[in-house]
């Protein structure tokens, strides 16, 4: 009898969710659903066939965003050719797993196809191309993509507008007119899909600084004049393991939501210092990383206007950081290379569970 009891007890203990392995008490997604918060990750549809990739994504997140395939460089291989296939795969995955799709992005100075970036177009031609692009892509995904980063990364660190093909080189005919070209893109976007939420998205805009001031001033001006904007995306690519730059995140979010805008954390990752071998320089960085995720997520859940929290990928197996930093940084996400949850994952789950 005692033996039997002991065995039963052992089975019971073994079945208890520990939260440390892959069998988790409750996923991020289940907890976010309860809070009506969107929890998302940037994805590459080429990985959907990798079982742990697809399983982790569907289990832990209720929103996806294409990391690259809906950008000009992915979706428009030639002037007269749209390639919707990979973006459609992202939508199909989301439908199959009851997730929302966030769209990224309709206007950016980077990741433009060579025919566009190296072409010689007049402002009139570029204006037509951009309007046609926004209209075609948004209509294709109408009812499928609930929110779009209409414009991505228009400001420099000092708050000035970044020179770009769309602004002034040669621009769409609104060069030297500040945010007028951004405004034009938002107006085309609203006309193309009146139901989609329209976002401006940028990096290094977590705390109060000249760049986030510029985003705020633009958003305020747009709201005042009835330019259609629904939200601001704060990317949250955190490259230094210190909170200095992001300590005023709550204040920045507050002033944006006070305008009646939504805020989404759109691209969070926290790159850690790596040895040449690719190993972590300091194991303790995993805990520091977890605290930064905890901080940003806490600010988001405490601000009613913060409707979404998204990471830029979800497994350290696939992340832009090692390539971008030539191997100096990495391991920036919630799951390790083998899809095991990291301290950052557990910190996030604790925030959502509260
Ligand atoms: O992660 C993306 C990487 O695979 C692309 O090569 C790169 C193109 O410039 O874009 C990366 O994603 C960026 C995002 O679209 C906008 N914010 C910064 C992201 C990281 O660079």
CSV table of C-alpha atoms and ligand atoms in Angstrom, one decimal:
chain,number,residue,atom,x,y,z
A,1,UNK,CA,0.0,0.0,0.0
A,2,UNK,CA,2.7,2.4,1.0
A,3,UNK,CA,4.7,1.4,-2.1
A,4,UNK,CA,1.7,2.1,-4.2
A,5,UNK,CA,1.2,5.5,-2.5
A,6,UNK,CA,4.8,6.4,-3.1
A,7,UNK,CA,4.6,5.5,-6.7
A,8,UNK,CA,1.5,7.6,-7.1
A,9,UNK,CA,3.2,10.4,-5.4
A,10,UNK,CA,6.1,10.2,-7.7
A,11,UNK,CA,3.9,10.2,-10.7
A,12,UNK,CA,2.2,13.3,-9.3
A,13,UNK,CA,5.4,15.1,-8.7
A,14,UNK,CA,6.7,14.2,-12.2
A,15,UNK,CA,3.5,15.6,-13.7
A,16,UNK,CA,3.7,18.9,-11.9
A,17,UNK,CA,4.6,21.6,-14.3
A,18,UNK,CA,8.0,23.0,-13.4
A,19,UNK,CA,8.1,25.9,-15.8
A,20,UNK,CA,11.7,25.1,-16.5
A,21,UNK,CA,11.5,22.5,-19.3
A,22,UNK,CA,9.5,22.6,-22.4
A,23,UNK,CA,6.3,21.5,-20.7
A,24,UNK,CA,5.1,24.8,-19.3
A,25,UNK,CA,2.4,25.6,-16.9
A,26,UNK,CA,0.9,28.2,-19.0
A,27,UNK,CA,2.1,29.7,-22.2
A,28,UNK,CA,2.7,33.4,-22.8
A,29,UNK,CA,-0.2,33.2,-25.2
A,30,UNK,CA,-2.7,31.9,-22.7
A,31,UNK,CA,-1.7,34.5,-20.2
A,32,UNK,CA,-1.8,37.3,-22.7
A,33,UNK,CA,-5.2,36.2,-24.0
A,34,UNK,CA,-6.6,36.6,-20.5
A,35,UNK,CA,-5.3,40.1,-20.4
A,36,UNK,CA,-6.5,40.8,-24.0
A,37,UNK,CA,-2.9,41.7,-24.8
A,38,UNK,CA,-1.3,40.8,-28.1
A,39,UNK,CA,1.9,38.9,-27.8
A,40,UNK,CA,3.8,38.5,-31.0
A,41,UNK,CA,7.0,37.6,-32.8
A,42,UNK,CA,8.5,38.4,-36.2
A,43,UNK,CA,8.6,35.3,-38.3
A,44,UNK,CA,10.1,33.9,-41.5
A,45,UNK,CA,7.6,31.6,-43.3
A,46,UNK,CA,10.5,29.6,-44.7
A,47,UNK,CA,10.9,28.1,-41.1
A,48,UNK,CA,7.3,27.0,-40.7
A,49,UNK,CA,8.3,23.5,-41.8
A,50,UNK,CA,10.6,23.2,-38.8
A,51,UNK,CA,8.4,21.5,-36.3
A,52,UNK,CA,9.8,23.1,-33.0
A,53,UNK,CA,9.7,26.5,-34.8
A,54,UNK,CA,6.0,26.2,-35.7
A,55,UNK,CA,5.0,24.5,-32.4
A,56,UNK,CA,6.7,27.1,-30.2
A,57,UNK,CA,5.3,30.0,-32.3
A,58,UNK,CA,1.7,28.6,-32.2
A,59,UNK,CA,1.9,27.7,-28.5
A,60,UNK,CA,3.4,30.9,-27.2
A,61,UNK,CA,2.1,33.8,-29.3
A,62,UNK,CA,-1.2,35.1,-30.5
A,63,UNK,CA,0.2,37.4,-33.2
A,64,UNK,CA,2.8,37.2,-36.0
A,65,UNK,CA,4.5,39.7,-38.2
A,66,UNK,CA,6.7,39.0,-41.3
A,67,UNK,CA,10.3,39.8,-40.5
A,68,UNK,CA,11.1,40.6,-44.1
A,69,UNK,CA,8.7,39.1,-46.6
A,70,UNK,CA,6.1,41.9,-46.7
A,71,UNK,CA,8.8,44.6,-47.2
A,72,UNK,CA,9.2,46.1,-50.6
A,73,UNK,CA,12.3,43.9,-51.1
A,74,UNK,CA,10.3,40.8,-50.4
A,75,UNK,CA,7.0,41.5,-51.9
A,76,UNK,CA,7.9,43.5,-55.0
A,77,UNK,CA,10.7,41.8,-57.0
A,78,UNK,CA,10.0,43.8,-60.1
A,79,UNK,CA,8.1,47.0,-60.8
A,80,UNK,CA,5.2,45.1,-62.4
A,81,UNK,CA,5.4,42.0,-60.2
A,82,UNK,CA,4.1,41.4,-56.7
A,83,UNK,CA,5.1,38.3,-54.8
A,84,UNK,CA,2.4,37.7,-52.2
A,85,UNK,CA,3.2,34.0,-51.7
A,86,UNK,CA,5.4,34.2,-48.6
A,87,UNK,CA,3.2,36.8,-46.9
A,88,UNK,CA,0.2,34.7,-47.7
A,89,UNK,CA,2.0,31.8,-45.9
A,90,UNK,CA,2.3,34.0,-42.8
A,91,UNK,CA,-1.4,34.8,-43.0
A,92,UNK,CA,-2.3,31.1,-43.5
A,93,UNK,CA,-0.2,30.1,-40.4
A,94,UNK,CA,-2.0,32.8,-38.4
A,95,UNK,CA,-5.4,31.6,-39.6
A,96,UNK,CA,-4.6,28.0,-38.8
A,97,UNK,CA,-3.5,28.9,-35.3
A,98,UNK,CA,-6.0,31.7,-34.6
A,99,UNK,CA,-3.4,34.4,-34.5
A,100,UNK,CA,-3.5,38.1,-35.6
A,101,UNK,CA,-1.2,39.4,-38.3
A,102,UNK,CA,0.7,42.7,-38.0
A,103,UNK,CA,2.0,44.1,-41.3
A,104,UNK,CA,5.5,45.5,-41.8
A,105,UNK,CA,6.2,47.8,-43.7
A,106,UNK,CA,5.0,49.9,-46.5
A,107,UNK,CA,7.6,52.7,-46.6
A,108,UNK,CA,11.2,52.4,-45.5
A,109,UNK,CA,14.5,53.6,-46.7
A,110,UNK,CA,16.0,50.1,-46.4
A,111,UNK,CA,15.3,46.7,-47.8
A,112,UNK,CA,14.1,48.1,-51.1
A,113,UNK,CA,14.6,46.1,-54.3
A,114,UNK,CA,17.5,47.1,-56.5
A,115,UNK,CA,15.2,48.1,-59.3
A,116,UNK,CA,13.7,50.7,-57.0
A,117,UNK,CA,16.8,51.7,-54.9
A,118,UNK,CA,19.1,52.0,-58.0
A,119,UNK,CA,16.5,53.1,-60.4
A,120,UNK,CA,16.3,56.7,-61.6
A,121,UNK,CA,12.7,57.8,-61.0
A,122,UNK,CA,11.4,61.3,-60.9
A,123,UNK,CA,9.4,62.4,-57.7
A,124,UNK,CA,6.2,62.1,-59.7
A,125,UNK,CA,7.0,58.5,-60.7
A,126,UNK,CA,8.0,57.7,-57.1
A,127,UNK,CA,4.9,59.2,-55.8
A,128,UNK,CA,2.8,57.1,-58.1
A,129,UNK,CA,4.8,53.9,-57.3
A,130,UNK,CA,4.4,54.5,-53.6
A,131,UNK,CA,0.6,55.1,-53.8
A,132,UNK,CA,0.2,52.1,-56.0
A,133,UNK,CA,2.3,49.9,-53.6
A,134,UNK,CA,0.5,50.9,-50.5
A,135,UNK,CA,-2.9,50.5,-52.2
A,136,UNK,CA,-2.1,47.1,-53.8
A,137,UNK,CA,-0.5,45.5,-50.7
A,138,UNK,CA,-3.1,46.8,-48.3
A,139,UNK,CA,-6.0,45.7,-50.4
A,140,UNK,CA,-4.5,42.3,-50.9
A,141,UNK,CA,-4.2,41.8,-47.1
A,142,UNK,CA,-7.4,43.7,-46.2
A,143,UNK,CA,-9.3,41.9,-43.5
A,144,UNK,CA,-6.2,39.7,-42.9
A,145,UNK,CA,-3.6,42.2,-41.6
A,146,UNK,CA,-5.2,44.2,-38.7
A,147,UNK,CA,-2.5,46.8,-38.3
A,148,UNK,CA,0.4,48.1,-40.6
A,149,UNK,CA,3.6,49.8,-40.0
A,150,UNK,CA,2.9,52.3,-42.7
A,151,UNK,CA,6.1,54.2,-42.3
A,152,UNK,CA,9.2,52.8,-40.7
A,153,UNK,CA,12.2,54.7,-39.3
A,154,UNK,CA,12.0,58.2,-40.7
A,155,UNK,CA,13.9,60.1,-38.1
A,156,UNK,CA,17.6,60.5,-37.2
A,157,UNK,CA,18.8,60.3,-33.6
A,158,UNK,CA,18.7,64.2,-33.5
A,159,UNK,CA,15.1,64.2,-34.5
A,160,UNK,CA,15.7,65.5,-38.0
A,161,UNK,CA,14.2,63.6,-41.0
A,162,UNK,CA,16.5,61.0,-42.4
A,163,UNK,CA,17.4,61.6,-46.1
A,164,UNK,CA,15.9,58.8,-48.2
A,165,UNK,CA,14.5,57.9,-51.5
A,166,UNK,CA,11.0,58.7,-50.3
A,167,UNK,CA,11.9,62.0,-48.5
A,168,UNK,CA,14.4,63.9,-50.6
A,169,UNK,CA,16.6,61.7,-52.8
A,170,UNK,CA,14.6,62.5,-54.8
A,171,UNK,CA,11.5,62.0,-52.7
A,172,UNK,CA,7.8,61.9,-53.7
A,173,UNK,CA,7.6,65.6,-54.4
A,174,UNK,CA,7.5,66.7,-50.7
A,175,UNK,CA,11.3,67.1,-50.1
A,176,UNK,CA,12.3,69.6,-47.4
A,177,UNK,CA,8.7,69.6,-46.2
A,178,UNK,CA,9.3,67.7,-43.0
A,179,UNK,CA,6.8,65.0,-42.2
A,180,UNK,CA,4.6,65.8,-45.2
A,181,UNK,CA,5.7,62.6,-47.1
A,182,UNK,CA,4.9,60.5,-44.0
A,183,UNK,CA,1.4,62.2,-43.9
A,184,UNK,CA,0.9,61.4,-47.5
A,185,UNK,CA,1.7,57.7,-47.0
A,186,UNK,CA,-0.8,57.5,-44.0
A,187,UNK,CA,-3.5,59.2,-46.1
A,188,UNK,CA,-3.0,56.7,-48.9
A,189,UNK,CA,-3.0,53.9,-46.4
A,190,UNK,CA,-6.3,54.9,-44.8
A,191,UNK,CA,-7.9,55.1,-48.3
A,192,UNK,CA,-6.6,51.7,-49.2
A,193,UNK,CA,-7.9,49.8,-46.1
A,194,UNK,CA,-10.1,52.0,-43.9
A,195,UNK,CA,-10.3,49.2,-41.2
A,196,UNK,CA,-6.6,48.6,-40.7
A,197,UNK,CA,-4.8,50.3,-37.8
A,198,UNK,CA,-2.0,52.6,-39.1
A,199,UNK,CA,1.3,52.8,-37.2
A,200,UNK,CA,4.5,54.8,-37.3
A,201,UNK,CA,7.4,52.5,-36.2
A,202,UNK,CA,10.9,53.4,-35.0
A,203,UNK,CA,13.9,52.4,-32.9
A,204,UNK,CA,15.8,54.1,-30.1
A,205,UNK,CA,12.4,55.8,-29.2
A,206,UNK,CA,11.9,53.9,-26.0
A,207,UNK,CA,12.8,56.7,-23.6
A,208,UNK,CA,12.5,60.5,-23.8
A,209,UNK,CA,15.1,61.8,-26.3
A,210,UNK,CA,15.3,64.0,-29.3
A,211,UNK,CA,14.1,61.2,-31.6
A,212,UNK,CA,11.1,60.1,-29.5
A,213,UNK,CA,10.3,63.9,-29.1
A,214,UNK,CA,10.2,64.2,-32.9
A,215,UNK,CA,7.9,61.1,-33.2
A,216,UNK,CA,5.7,62.5,-30.5
A,217,UNK,CA,5.5,66.0,-32.2
A,218,UNK,CA,4.6,64.4,-35.5
A,219,UNK,CA,1.9,62.2,-33.9
A,220,UNK,CA,0.5,65.2,-32.0
A,221,UNK,CA,0.4,67.3,-35.2
A,222,UNK,CA,-1.2,64.4,-37.1
A,223,UNK,CA,-3.9,63.9,-34.5
A,224,UNK,CA,-4.6,67.7,-34.4
A,225,UNK,CA,-5.0,68.0,-38.1
A,226,UNK,CA,-6.9,64.7,-38.6
A,227,UNK,CA,-4.1,62.9,-40.4
A,228,UNK,CA,-5.1,59.2,-40.1
A,229,UNK,CA,-2.7,57.6,-37.5
A,230,UNK,CA,-3.8,55.0,-34.9
A,231,UNK,CA,-0.6,54.1,-33.2
A,232,UNK,CA,3.1,54.3,-32.7
A,233,UNK,CA,5.4,51.3,-32.7
A,234,UNK,CA,8.3,51.4,-30.3
A,235,UNK,CA,10.8,48.8,-31.5
A,236,UNK,CA,12.8,48.2,-28.4
A,237,UNK,CA,16.0,46.7,-29.9
A,238,UNK,CA,18.1,47.1,-26.7
A,239,UNK,CA,21.8,46.8,-27.4
A,240,UNK,CA,23.3,47.7,-24.0
A,241,UNK,CA,22.5,45.9,-20.8
A,242,UNK,CA,21.6,49.0,-19.0
A,243,UNK,CA,18.4,50.7,-18.4
A,244,UNK,CA,19.6,54.3,-18.9
A,245,UNK,CA,18.1,54.8,-22.3
A,246,UNK,CA,14.8,53.1,-21.5
A,247,UNK,CA,14.1,54.3,-18.0
A,248,UNK,CA,11.7,56.9,-19.2
A,249,UNK,CA,9.7,54.4,-21.3
A,250,UNK,CA,6.6,54.8,-19.2
A,251,UNK,CA,6.6,58.6,-19.6
A,252,UNK,CA,7.1,58.4,-23.3
A,253,UNK,CA,4.3,55.8,-23.7
A,254,UNK,CA,2.0,57.9,-21.6
A,255,UNK,CA,2.4,61.0,-23.7
A,256,UNK,CA,1.6,59.0,-26.8
A,257,UNK,CA,-1.4,57.2,-25.5
A,258,UNK,CA,-2.6,60.6,-24.1
A,259,UNK,CA,-3.0,61.6,-27.7
A,260,UNK,CA,-5.5,58.8,-28.2
A,261,UNK,CA,-2.9,56.5,-29.9
A,262,UNK,CA,-2.2,52.9,-29.3
A,263,UNK,CA,1.4,51.9,-28.6
A,264,UNK,CA,2.9,48.5,-29.6
A,265,UNK,CA,6.3,47.3,-28.5
A,266,UNK,CA,7.1,45.9,-32.0
A,267,UNK,CA,10.6,44.4,-32.2
A,268,UNK,CA,12.1,43.7,-28.8
A,269,UNK,CA,15.3,41.9,-28.4
A,270,UNK,CA,18.3,42.3,-26.1
A,271,UNK,CA,21.6,41.3,-27.6
A,272,UNK,CA,24.2,39.8,-25.2
A,273,UNK,CA,28.0,40.0,-25.5
A,274,UNK,CA,29.5,36.8,-27.0
A,275,UNK,CA,33.0,35.3,-27.1
A,276,UNK,CA,34.6,34.5,-30.5
A,277,UNK,CA,33.4,31.0,-30.0
A,278,UNK,CA,29.8,32.2,-29.9
A,279,UNK,CA,29.5,31.4,-26.2
A,280,UNK,CA,28.1,34.0,-23.7
A,281,UNK,CA,30.8,36.3,-22.3
A,282,UNK,CA,29.0,36.2,-18.9
A,283,UNK,CA,26.3,33.8,-17.9
A,284,UNK,CA,24.9,36.4,-15.6
A,285,UNK,CA,23.9,38.4,-18.6
A,286,UNK,CA,21.0,36.0,-19.1
A,287,UNK,CA,19.5,37.4,-15.8
A,288,UNK,CA,20.3,41.0,-16.7
A,289,UNK,CA,18.5,40.4,-20.1
A,290,UNK,CA,15.6,38.9,-18.2
A,291,UNK,CA,15.3,42.0,-16.1
A,292,UNK,CA,15.2,44.2,-19.2
A,293,UNK,CA,12.4,42.2,-20.7
A,294,UNK,CA,10.6,42.3,-17.4
A,295,UNK,CA,10.9,46.1,-17.3
A,296,UNK,CA,9.6,46.7,-20.8
A,297,UNK,CA,6.8,44.2,-20.4
A,298,UNK,CA,5.8,45.7,-17.0
A,299,UNK,CA,5.6,49.2,-18.5
A,300,UNK,CA,3.4,47.8,-21.3
A,301,UNK,CA,1.0,45.9,-19.1
A,302,UNK,CA,0.6,48.9,-16.8
A,303,UNK,CA,-0.3,51.2,-19.6
A,304,UNK,CA,-3.8,50.6,-20.9
A,305,UNK,CA,-2.9,52.0,-24.3
A,306,UNK,CA,-0.1,49.5,-24.8
A,307,UNK,CA,-1.9,46.8,-26.8
A,308,UNK,CA,0.8,44.6,-28.1
A,309,UNK,CA,4.2,43.3,-27.1
A,310,UNK,CA,6.3,41.7,-29.9
A,311,UNK,CA,9.8,40.3,-30.1
A,312,UNK,CA,12.0,40.3,-33.2
A,313,UNK,CA,12.0,36.6,-33.7
A,314,UNK,CA,11.7,34.2,-30.8
A,315,UNK,CA,14.5,31.7,-30.9
A,316,UNK,CA,18.2,32.5,-30.7
A,317,UNK,CA,18.6,30.1,-33.6
A,318,UNK,CA,17.3,32.8,-35.9
A,319,UNK,CA,18.0,36.4,-35.1
A,320,UNK,CA,19.4,39.4,-37.1
A,321,UNK,CA,21.7,40.4,-34.2
A,322,UNK,CA,24.8,38.1,-34.7
A,323,UNK,CA,24.9,38.9,-38.4
A,324,UNK,CA,24.5,42.6,-37.8
A,325,UNK,CA,27.2,42.7,-35.0
A,326,UNK,CA,29.6,40.4,-36.8
A,327,UNK,CA,29.2,37.8,-34.0
A,328,UNK,CA,29.9,40.3,-31.1
A,329,UNK,CA,26.4,40.0,-29.8
A,330,UNK,CA,23.6,37.5,-29.9
A,331,UNK,CA,21.3,35.2,-27.8
A,332,UNK,CA,18.9,38.1,-27.8
A,333,UNK,CA,15.5,36.4,-27.6
A,334,UNK,CA,13.2,34.4,-25.3
A,335,UNK,CA,14.1,30.9,-26.4
A,336,UNK,CA,17.6,29.4,-26.9
A,337,UNK,CA,18.9,27.7,-30.1
A,338,UNK,CA,17.2,24.5,-29.0
A,339,UNK,CA,13.8,26.3,-28.3
A,340,UNK,CA,14.2,25.9,-24.5
A,341,UNK,CA,12.8,28.9,-22.6
A,342,UNK,CA,15.4,31.3,-21.1
A,343,UNK,CA,15.2,33.4,-18.0
A,344,UNK,CA,13.8,36.2,-20.1
A,345,UNK,CA,10.9,34.0,-21.0
A,346,UNK,CA,10.2,33.2,-17.4
A,347,UNK,CA,10.4,36.9,-16.5
A,348,UNK,CA,7.9,37.7,-19.2
A,349,UNK,CA,5.6,35.0,-18.1
A,350,UNK,CA,5.7,36.3,-14.6
A,351,UNK,CA,4.7,39.8,-15.7
A,352,UNK,CA,1.8,38.4,-17.7
A,353,UNK,CA,0.7,36.2,-14.9
A,354,UNK,CA,0.3,39.0,-12.4
B,1,LIG,O1,15.6,41.5,-39.1
B,1,LIG,C1,15.6,42.1,-40.4
B,1,LIG,C2,16.8,41.6,-41.2
B,1,LIG,O2,16.6,40.2,-41.5
B,1,LIG,C3,16.9,42.3,-42.5
B,1,LIG,O3,18.0,42.0,-43.2
B,1,LIG,C4,16.9,43.8,-42.2
B,1,LIG,C5,16.9,44.6,-43.5
B,1,LIG,O4,17.5,45.9,-43.3
B,1,LIG,O5,15.8,44.2,-41.4
B,1,LIG,C6,15.7,43.6,-40.2
B,1,LIG,O6,14.6,44.0,-39.5
B,1,LIG,C7,14.5,45.4,-39.1
B,1,LIG,C8,13.1,45.9,-39.2
B,1,LIG,O7,12.5,45.6,-40.4
B,1,LIG,C9,13.0,47.3,-38.9
B,1,LIG,N1,13.6,47.6,-37.6
B,1,LIG,C10,15.0,47.1,-37.4
B,1,LIG,C11,15.0,45.6,-37.7
B,1,LIG,C12,16.4,45.1,-37.4
B,1,LIG,O8,17.3,45.6,-38.3
